Short mmCIF file of C-alpha atoms in Angstrom, two decimals:
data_model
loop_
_atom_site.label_atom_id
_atom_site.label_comp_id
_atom_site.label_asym_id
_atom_site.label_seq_id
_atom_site.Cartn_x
_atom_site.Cartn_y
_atom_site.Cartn_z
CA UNK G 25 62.50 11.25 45.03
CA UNK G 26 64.41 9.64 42.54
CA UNK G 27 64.24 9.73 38.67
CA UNK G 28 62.92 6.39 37.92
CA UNK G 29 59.82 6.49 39.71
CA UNK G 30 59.01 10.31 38.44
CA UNK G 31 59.20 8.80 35.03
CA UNK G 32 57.25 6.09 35.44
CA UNK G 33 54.52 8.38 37.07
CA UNK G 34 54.68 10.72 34.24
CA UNK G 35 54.33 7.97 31.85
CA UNK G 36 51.65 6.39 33.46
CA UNK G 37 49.24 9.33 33.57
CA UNK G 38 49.90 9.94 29.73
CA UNK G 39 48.78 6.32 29.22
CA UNK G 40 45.72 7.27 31.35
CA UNK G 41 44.98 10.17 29.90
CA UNK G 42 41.72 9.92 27.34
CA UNK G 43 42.27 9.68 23.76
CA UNK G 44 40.93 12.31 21.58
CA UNK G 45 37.77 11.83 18.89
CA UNK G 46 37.89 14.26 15.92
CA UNK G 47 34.16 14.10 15.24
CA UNK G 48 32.67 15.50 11.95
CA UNK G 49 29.24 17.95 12.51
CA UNK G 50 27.20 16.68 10.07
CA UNK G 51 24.52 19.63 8.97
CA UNK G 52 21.57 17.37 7.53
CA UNK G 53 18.43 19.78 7.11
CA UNK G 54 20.30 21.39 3.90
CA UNK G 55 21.84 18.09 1.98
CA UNK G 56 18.68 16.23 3.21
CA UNK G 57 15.93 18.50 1.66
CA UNK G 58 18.30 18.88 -1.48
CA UNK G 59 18.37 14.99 -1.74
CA UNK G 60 14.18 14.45 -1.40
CA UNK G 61 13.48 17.51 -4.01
CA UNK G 62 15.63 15.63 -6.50
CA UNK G 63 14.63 11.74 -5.73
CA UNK G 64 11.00 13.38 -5.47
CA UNK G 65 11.32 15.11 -8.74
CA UNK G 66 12.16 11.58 -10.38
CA UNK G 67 10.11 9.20 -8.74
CA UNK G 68 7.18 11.90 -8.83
CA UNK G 69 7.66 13.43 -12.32
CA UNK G 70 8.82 10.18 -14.46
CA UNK G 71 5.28 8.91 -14.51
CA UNK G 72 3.66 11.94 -14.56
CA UNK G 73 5.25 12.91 -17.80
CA UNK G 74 4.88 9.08 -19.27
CA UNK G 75 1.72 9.13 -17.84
CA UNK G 76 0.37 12.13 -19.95
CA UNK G 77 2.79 11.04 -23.37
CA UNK G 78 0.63 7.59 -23.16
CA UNK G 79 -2.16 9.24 -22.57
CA UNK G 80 -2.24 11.66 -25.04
CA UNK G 81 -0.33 9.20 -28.02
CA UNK G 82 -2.69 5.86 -27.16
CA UNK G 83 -5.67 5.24 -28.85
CA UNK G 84 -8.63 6.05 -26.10
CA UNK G 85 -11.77 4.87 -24.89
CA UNK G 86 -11.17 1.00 -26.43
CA UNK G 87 -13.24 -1.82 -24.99
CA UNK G 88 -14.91 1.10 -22.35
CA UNK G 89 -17.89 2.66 -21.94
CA UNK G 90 -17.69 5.52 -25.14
CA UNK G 91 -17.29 8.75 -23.68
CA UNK G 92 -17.89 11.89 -26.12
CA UNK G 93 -14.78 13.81 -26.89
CA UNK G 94 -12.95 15.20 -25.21
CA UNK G 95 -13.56 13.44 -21.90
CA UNK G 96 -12.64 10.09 -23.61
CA UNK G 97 -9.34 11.35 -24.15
CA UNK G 98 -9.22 13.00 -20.39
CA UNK G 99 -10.15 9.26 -19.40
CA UNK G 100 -7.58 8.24 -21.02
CA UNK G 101 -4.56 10.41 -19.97
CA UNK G 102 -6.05 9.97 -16.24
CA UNK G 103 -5.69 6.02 -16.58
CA UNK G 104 -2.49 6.06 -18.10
CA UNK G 105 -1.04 8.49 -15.03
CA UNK G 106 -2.25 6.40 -12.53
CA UNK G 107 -1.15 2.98 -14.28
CA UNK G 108 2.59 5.28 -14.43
CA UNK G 109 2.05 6.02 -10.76
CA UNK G 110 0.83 2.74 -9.43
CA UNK G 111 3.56 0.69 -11.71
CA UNK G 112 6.86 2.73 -11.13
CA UNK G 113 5.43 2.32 -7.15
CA UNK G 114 7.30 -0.80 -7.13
CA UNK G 115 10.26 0.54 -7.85
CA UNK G 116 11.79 3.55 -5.07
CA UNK G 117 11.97 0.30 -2.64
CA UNK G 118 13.07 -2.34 -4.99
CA UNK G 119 16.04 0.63 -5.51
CA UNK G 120 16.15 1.03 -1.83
CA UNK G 121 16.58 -2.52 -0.80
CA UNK G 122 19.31 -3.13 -3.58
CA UNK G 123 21.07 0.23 -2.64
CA UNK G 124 21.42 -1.13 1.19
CA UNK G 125 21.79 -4.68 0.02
CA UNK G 126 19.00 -5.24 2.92
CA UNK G 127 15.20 -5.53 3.25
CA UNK G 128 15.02 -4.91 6.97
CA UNK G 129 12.48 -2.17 7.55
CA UNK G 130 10.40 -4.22 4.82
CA UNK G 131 7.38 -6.11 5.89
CA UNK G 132 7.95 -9.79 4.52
CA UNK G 133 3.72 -10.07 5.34
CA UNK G 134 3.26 -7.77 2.77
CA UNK G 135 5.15 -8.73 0.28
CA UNK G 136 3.77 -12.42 0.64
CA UNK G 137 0.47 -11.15 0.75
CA UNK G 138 0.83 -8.34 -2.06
CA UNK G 139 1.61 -11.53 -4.41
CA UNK G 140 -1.12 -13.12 -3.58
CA UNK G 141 -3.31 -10.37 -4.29
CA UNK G 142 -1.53 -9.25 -7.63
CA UNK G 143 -1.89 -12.74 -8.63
CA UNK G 144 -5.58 -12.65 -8.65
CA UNK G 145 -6.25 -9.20 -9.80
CA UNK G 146 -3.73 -9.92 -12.93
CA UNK G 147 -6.14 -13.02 -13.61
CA UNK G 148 -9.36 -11.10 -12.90
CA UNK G 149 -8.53 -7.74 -15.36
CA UNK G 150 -7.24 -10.23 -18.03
CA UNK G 151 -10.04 -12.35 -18.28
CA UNK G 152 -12.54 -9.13 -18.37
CA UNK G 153 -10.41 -7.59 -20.50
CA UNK G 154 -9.75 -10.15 -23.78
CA UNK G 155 -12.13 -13.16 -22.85
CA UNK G 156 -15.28 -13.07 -25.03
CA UNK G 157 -17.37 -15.49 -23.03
CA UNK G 158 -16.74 -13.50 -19.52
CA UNK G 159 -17.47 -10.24 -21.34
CA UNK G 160 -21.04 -11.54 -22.87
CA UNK G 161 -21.97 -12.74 -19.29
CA UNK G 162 -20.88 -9.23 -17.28
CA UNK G 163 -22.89 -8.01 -20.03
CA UNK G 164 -26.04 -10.19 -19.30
CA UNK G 165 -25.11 -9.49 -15.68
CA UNK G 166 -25.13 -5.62 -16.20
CA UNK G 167 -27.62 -4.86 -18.66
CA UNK G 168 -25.79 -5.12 -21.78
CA UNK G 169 -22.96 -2.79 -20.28
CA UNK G 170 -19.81 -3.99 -20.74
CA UNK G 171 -16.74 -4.13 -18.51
CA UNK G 172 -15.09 -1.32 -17.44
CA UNK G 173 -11.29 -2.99 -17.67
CA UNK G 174 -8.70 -0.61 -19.48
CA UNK G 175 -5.99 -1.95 -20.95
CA UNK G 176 -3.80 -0.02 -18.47
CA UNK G 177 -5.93 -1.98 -15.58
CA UNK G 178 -4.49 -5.55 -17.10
CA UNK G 179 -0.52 -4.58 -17.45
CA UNK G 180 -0.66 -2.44 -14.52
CA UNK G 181 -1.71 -6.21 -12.40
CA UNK G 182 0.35 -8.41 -14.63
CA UNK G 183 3.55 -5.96 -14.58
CA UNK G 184 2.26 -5.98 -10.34
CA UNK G 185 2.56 -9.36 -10.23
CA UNK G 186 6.00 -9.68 -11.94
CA UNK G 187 8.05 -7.17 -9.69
CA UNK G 188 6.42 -8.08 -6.29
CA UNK G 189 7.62 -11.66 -7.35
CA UNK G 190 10.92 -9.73 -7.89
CA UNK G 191 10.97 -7.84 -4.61
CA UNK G 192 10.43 -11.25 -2.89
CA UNK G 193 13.56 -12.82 -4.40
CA UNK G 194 15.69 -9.61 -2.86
CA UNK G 195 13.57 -10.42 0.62
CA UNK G 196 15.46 -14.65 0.00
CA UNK G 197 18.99 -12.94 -0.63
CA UNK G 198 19.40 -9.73 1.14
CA UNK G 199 19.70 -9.18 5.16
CA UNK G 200 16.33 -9.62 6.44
CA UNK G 201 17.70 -8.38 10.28
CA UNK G 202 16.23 -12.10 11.74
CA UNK G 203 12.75 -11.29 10.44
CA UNK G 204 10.46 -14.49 8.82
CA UNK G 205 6.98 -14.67 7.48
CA UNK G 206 4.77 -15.00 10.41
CA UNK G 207 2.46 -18.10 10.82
CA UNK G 208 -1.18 -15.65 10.26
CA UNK G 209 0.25 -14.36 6.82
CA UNK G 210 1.59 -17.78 6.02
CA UNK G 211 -1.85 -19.86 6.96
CA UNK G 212 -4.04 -17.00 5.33
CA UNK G 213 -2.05 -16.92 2.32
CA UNK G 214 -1.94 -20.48 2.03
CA UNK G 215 -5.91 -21.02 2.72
CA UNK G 216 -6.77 -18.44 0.14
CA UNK G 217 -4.63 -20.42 -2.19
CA UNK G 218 -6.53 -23.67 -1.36
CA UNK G 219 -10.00 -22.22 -1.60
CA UNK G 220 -8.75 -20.83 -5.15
CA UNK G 221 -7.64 -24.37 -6.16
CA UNK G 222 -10.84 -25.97 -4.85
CA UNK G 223 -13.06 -23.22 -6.47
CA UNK G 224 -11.65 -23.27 -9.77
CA UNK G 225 -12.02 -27.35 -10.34
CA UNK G 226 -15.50 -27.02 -9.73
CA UNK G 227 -15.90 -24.61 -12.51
CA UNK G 228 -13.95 -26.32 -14.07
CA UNK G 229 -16.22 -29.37 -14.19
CA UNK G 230 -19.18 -27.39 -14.51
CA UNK G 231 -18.16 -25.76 -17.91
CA UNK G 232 -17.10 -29.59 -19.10
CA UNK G 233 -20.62 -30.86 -18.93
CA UNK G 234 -21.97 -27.94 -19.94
CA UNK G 235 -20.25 -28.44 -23.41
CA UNK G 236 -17.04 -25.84 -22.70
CA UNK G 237 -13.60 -27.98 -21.04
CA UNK G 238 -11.44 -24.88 -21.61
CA UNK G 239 -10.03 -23.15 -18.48
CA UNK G 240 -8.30 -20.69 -20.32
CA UNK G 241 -8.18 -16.67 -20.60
CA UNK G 242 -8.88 -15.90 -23.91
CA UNK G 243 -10.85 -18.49 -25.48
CA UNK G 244 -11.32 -17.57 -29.39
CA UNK G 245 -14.41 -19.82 -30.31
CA UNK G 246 -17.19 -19.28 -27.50
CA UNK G 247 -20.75 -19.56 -28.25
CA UNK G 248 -23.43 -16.17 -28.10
CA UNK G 249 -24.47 -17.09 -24.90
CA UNK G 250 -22.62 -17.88 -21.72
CA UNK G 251 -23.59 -22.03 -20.97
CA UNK G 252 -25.10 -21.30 -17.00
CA UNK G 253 -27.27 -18.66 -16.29
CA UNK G 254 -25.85 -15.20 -15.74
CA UNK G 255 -24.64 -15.08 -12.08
CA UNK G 256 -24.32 -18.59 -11.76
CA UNK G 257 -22.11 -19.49 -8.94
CA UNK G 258 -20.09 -22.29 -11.29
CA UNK G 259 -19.85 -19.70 -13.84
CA UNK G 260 -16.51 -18.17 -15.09
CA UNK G 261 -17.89 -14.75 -14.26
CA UNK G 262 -18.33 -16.03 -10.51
CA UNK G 263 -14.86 -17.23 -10.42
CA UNK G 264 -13.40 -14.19 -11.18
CA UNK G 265 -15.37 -12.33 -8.83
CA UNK G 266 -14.01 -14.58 -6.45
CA UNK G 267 -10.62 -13.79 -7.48
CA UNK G 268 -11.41 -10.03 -7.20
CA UNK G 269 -12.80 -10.50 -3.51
CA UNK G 270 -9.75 -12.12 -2.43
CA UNK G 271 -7.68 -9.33 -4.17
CA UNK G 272 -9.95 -7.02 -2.01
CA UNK G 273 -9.78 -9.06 0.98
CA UNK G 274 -6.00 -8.91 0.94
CA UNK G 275 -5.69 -5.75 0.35
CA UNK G 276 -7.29 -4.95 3.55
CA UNK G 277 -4.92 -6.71 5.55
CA UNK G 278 -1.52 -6.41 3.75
CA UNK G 279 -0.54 -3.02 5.22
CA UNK G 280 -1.34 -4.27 8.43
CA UNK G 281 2.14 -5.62 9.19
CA UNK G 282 3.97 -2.34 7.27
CA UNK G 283 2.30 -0.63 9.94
CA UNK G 284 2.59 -2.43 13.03
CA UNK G 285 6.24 -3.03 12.12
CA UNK G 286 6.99 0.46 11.44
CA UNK G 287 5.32 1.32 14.87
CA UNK G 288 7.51 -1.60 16.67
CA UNK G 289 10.45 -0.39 15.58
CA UNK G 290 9.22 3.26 15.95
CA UNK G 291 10.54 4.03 12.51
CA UNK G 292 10.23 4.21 8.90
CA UNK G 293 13.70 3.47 8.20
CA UNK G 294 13.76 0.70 5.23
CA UNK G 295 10.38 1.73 4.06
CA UNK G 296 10.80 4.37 1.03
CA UNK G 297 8.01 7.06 1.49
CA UNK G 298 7.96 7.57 -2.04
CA UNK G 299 6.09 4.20 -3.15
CA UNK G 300 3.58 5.54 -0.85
CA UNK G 301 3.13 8.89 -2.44
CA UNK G 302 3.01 7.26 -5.68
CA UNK G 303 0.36 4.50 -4.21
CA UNK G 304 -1.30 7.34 -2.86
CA UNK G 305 -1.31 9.33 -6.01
CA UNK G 306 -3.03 6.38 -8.18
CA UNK G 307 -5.29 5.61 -5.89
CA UNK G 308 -6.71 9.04 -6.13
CA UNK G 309 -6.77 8.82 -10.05
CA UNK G 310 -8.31 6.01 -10.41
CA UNK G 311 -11.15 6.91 -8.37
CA UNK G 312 -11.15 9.90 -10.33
CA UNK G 313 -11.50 7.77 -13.66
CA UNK G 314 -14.06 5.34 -11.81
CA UNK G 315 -16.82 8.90 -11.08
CA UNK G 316 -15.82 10.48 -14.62
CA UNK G 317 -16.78 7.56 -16.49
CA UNK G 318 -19.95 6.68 -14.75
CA UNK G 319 -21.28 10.67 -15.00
CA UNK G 320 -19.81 11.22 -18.67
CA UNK G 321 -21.64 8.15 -19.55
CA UNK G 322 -24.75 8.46 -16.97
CA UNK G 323 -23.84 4.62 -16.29
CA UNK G 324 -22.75 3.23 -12.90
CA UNK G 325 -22.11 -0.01 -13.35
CA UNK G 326 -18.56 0.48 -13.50
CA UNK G 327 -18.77 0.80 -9.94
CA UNK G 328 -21.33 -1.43 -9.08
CA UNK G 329 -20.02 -3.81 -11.48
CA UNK G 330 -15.95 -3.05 -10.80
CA UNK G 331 -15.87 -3.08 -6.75
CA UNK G 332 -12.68 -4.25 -6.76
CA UNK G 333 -11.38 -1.09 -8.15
CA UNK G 334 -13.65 0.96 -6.40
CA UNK G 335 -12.34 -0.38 -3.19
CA UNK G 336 -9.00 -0.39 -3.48
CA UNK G 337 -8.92 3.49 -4.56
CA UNK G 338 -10.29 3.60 -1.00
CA UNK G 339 -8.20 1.35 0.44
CA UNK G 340 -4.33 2.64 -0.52
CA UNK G 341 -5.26 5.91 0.07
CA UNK G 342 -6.66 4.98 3.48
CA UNK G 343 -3.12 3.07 4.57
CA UNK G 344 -1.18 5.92 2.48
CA UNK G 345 -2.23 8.53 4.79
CA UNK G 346 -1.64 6.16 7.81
CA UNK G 347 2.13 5.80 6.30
CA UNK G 348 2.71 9.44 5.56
CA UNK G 349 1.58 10.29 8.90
CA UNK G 350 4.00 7.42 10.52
CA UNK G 351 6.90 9.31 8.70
CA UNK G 352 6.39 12.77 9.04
CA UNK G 353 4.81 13.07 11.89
CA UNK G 354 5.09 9.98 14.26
CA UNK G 355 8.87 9.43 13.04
CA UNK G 356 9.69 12.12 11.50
CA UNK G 357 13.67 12.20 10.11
CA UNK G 358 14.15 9.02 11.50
CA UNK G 359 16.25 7.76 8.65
CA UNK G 360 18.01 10.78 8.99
CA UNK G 361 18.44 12.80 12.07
CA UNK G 362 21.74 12.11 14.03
CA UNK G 363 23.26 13.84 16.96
CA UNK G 364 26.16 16.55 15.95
CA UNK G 365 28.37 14.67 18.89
CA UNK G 366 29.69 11.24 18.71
CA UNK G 367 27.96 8.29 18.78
CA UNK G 368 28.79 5.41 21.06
CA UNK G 369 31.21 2.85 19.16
CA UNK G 370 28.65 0.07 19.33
CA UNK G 371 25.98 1.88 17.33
CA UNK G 372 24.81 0.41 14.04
CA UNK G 373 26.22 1.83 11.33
CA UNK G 374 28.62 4.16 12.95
CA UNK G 375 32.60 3.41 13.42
CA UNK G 376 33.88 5.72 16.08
CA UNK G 377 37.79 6.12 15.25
CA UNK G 378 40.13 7.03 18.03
CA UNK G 379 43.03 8.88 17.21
CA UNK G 380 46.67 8.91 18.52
CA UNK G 381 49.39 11.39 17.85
CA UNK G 382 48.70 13.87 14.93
CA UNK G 383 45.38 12.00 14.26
CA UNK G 384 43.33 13.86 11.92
CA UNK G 385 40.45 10.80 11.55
CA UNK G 386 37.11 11.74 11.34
CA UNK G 387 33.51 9.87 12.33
CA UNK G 388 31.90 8.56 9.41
CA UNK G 389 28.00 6.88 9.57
CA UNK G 390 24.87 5.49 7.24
CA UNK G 391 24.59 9.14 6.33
CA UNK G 392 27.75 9.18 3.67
CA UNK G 393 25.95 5.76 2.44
CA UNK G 394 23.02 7.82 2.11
CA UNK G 395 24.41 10.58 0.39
CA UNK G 396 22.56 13.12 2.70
CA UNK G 397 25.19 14.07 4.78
CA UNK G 398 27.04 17.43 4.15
CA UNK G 399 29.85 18.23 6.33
CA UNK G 400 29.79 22.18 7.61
CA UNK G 401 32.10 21.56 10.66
CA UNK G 402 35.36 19.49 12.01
CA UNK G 403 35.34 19.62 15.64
CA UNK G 404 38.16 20.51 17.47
CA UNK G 405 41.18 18.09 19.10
CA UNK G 406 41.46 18.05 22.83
CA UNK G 407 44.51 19.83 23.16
CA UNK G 408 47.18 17.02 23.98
CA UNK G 409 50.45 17.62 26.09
CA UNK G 410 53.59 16.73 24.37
CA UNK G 411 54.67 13.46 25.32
CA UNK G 412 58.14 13.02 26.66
CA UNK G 413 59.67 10.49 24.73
CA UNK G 414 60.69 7.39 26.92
CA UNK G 415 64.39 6.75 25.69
CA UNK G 416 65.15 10.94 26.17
CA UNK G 417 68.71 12.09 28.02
CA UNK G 418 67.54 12.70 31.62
CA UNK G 419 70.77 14.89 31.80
CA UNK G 420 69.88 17.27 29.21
CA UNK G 421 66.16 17.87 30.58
CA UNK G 422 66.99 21.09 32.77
CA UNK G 423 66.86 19.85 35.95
CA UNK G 424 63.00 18.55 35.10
CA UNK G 425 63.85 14.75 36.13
CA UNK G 426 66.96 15.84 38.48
CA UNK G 427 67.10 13.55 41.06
CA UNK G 428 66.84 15.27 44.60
CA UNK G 429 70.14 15.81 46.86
CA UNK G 430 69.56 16.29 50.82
#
């Protein structure tokens, strides 16, 4: 055989031969747990603590039912740690969604719908809360109780309102991964809207004949006595409960898509667990206020009289233990468990790097991004043969490429 074609076969199976993968082992359980005790420590604690500084540096028990000391102050500090809890809620997945520049994961039903209910429970605590003429008629409604709206109730809905509009701007500009608003969220959203509309220019007209034109919160001259009968159905007071039912209404719904998308894509990846601990948390206080009040006070109208409150204590903590069940036990480490061994090269989020001669490359995912990856382990090369270099001295080789004699 002659030299040429033993070179050319040598060559050949080098070229064939597979390239190696240097592959990192990423160890998660370690970097992971350190990663949730410290993001739970911040989301968790922050409005704890600010929760109890409010509480315990804020005038208590204003415009409520009085309580006698020291549960007024107890009311207090409760209301102003579940305000901190249900207001910084907002905020682990406004963090996550600007962190990943993306909102897929994120329910765009929800956030449609969650402004739609913000937007009438912000109206509905204000006007309870600072309008004269809708406090005298809840109080002719209630027996001379009055309404049991904290101030903590109206910024917690206002400041609501504001960053759910927020988090809907980041759903316009980020990566939404194809998803849109589907048509039952859209037509719902945009009936409730119309009723809303239709119902508030008939009170409208109703308070113009009846001597009052003004539509708005806050009115500062109103006479002693509400102008329809308590309860009316034109009245002010009516209105807002209207508002409130919707708020209630929605929120029985919104979580629905959260849900059923986390359960299509059999994951809780883009959804940050720790707005639903928090949700969780202040829907557990404020039920807590709701019973403390109405014993302390032996008056149970701020249930009877509140039911949107009431029933949306029941509601988020309902969905929140749906949600933490999704994640930790349905899905559990989705967002985070990865095979040791390499993933294919087509995988989202993964770059598999090939190396070549004295490669020394490694395989780097969405868990550096994350910050949760630690690296115990470099896996080892595939041993390679030496490669003969193509332009060598065939003469000088030994005999290896020596052409055969008869």
């Amino acid at each position: 055989m002659s030299s040429a074609p033993l070179l050319a076969m040598r060559l050949n199976e080098e070229a064939e031969a597979p390239e190696s993968v240097a592959v990192i082992e990423v160890d998660h359980s370690n970097a992971s747990r350190r990663r949730w005790l410290r993001e739970g420590t911040f989301w968790l604690g922050t409005p704890l603590l600010l929760g109890l500084l409010l509480g315990l540096a804020l005038p208590s028990g204003e415009q409520c039912p009085s309580l006698p000391h020291p549960l007024n102050r107890l009311s207090s500090i409760i209301g102003w740690v579940y305000f901190c809890f249900w207001s910084i809620s907002f905020y682990p997945q406004a963090y996550l969604n600007y962190r990943r520049k993306s909102v897929v994961g994120l329910s765009l039903d929800f956030q449609l719908l969650n402004l739609l209910g913000f937007g009438c429970y912000a109206v509905y605590n204000a006007a309870l809360f600072w309008d004269p003429l809708v406090r005298r008629e809840y109080a002719c409604l209630n027996g001379g109780s009055m309404p049991a709206v904290h101030a903590n109730d109206v910024f917690f809905s206002l400041h609501a309102f504001v960053v759910t509009f927020l988090t809907l701007i980041q759903c316009a500009v980020y990566d939404r991964g194809g998803q849109r608003i589907s048509w039952p969220a859209a037509l719902g959203a945009g009936g409730a809207a119309a009723a809303i509309l239709a119902y508030l220019g008939a009170v409208v007209g109703a308070a113009a004949q009846g001597g009052h034109g003004s539509a708005t919160v806050g009115v500062a001259a109103a006479p002693s006595e509400p102008d329809l009968p308590c309860g009316d159905i034109l009245s002010w007071l009516s209105f807002l409960y209207f508002l409130s039912y919707i708020k209630l209404a929605v929120s029985l719904v919104k979580y629905i898509p959260q849900v059923w998308l986390n359960y299509k894509r059999q994951s809780t990846d883009g959804w940050n667990v720790y707005n639903v601990m928090l949700d969780f948390g202040g829907g557990v206080l404020s039920l807590v206020q709701l019973v403390l009040d109405g014993a302390a006070t032996h008056d149970w109208s701020a249930v009877t009289g509140n039911p949107v409150k009431f029933g949306l204590g029941f509601t988020s903590i309902f969905f929140d233990l749906i949600f933490m069940t999704q994640h930790w036990l349905l899905y559990p480490g989705s967002s985070t468990a990865r095979p040791s061994w390499a993933a294919p090269s087509n995988e989202p989020g993964w770059e598999q790097l090939r190396g070549g001669k004295g490669s020394d490359k490694q395989l780097l995912g969405a868990y550096e991004q994350e910050g949760a990856a630690a690296v115990v382990e470099r896996s080892q090369q595939q041993p390679q043969q030496p490669r003969q270099d193509a332009g060598m001295d065939l003469e000088g080789q030994q005999g290896l490429l020596r052409p055969e004699t008869d």
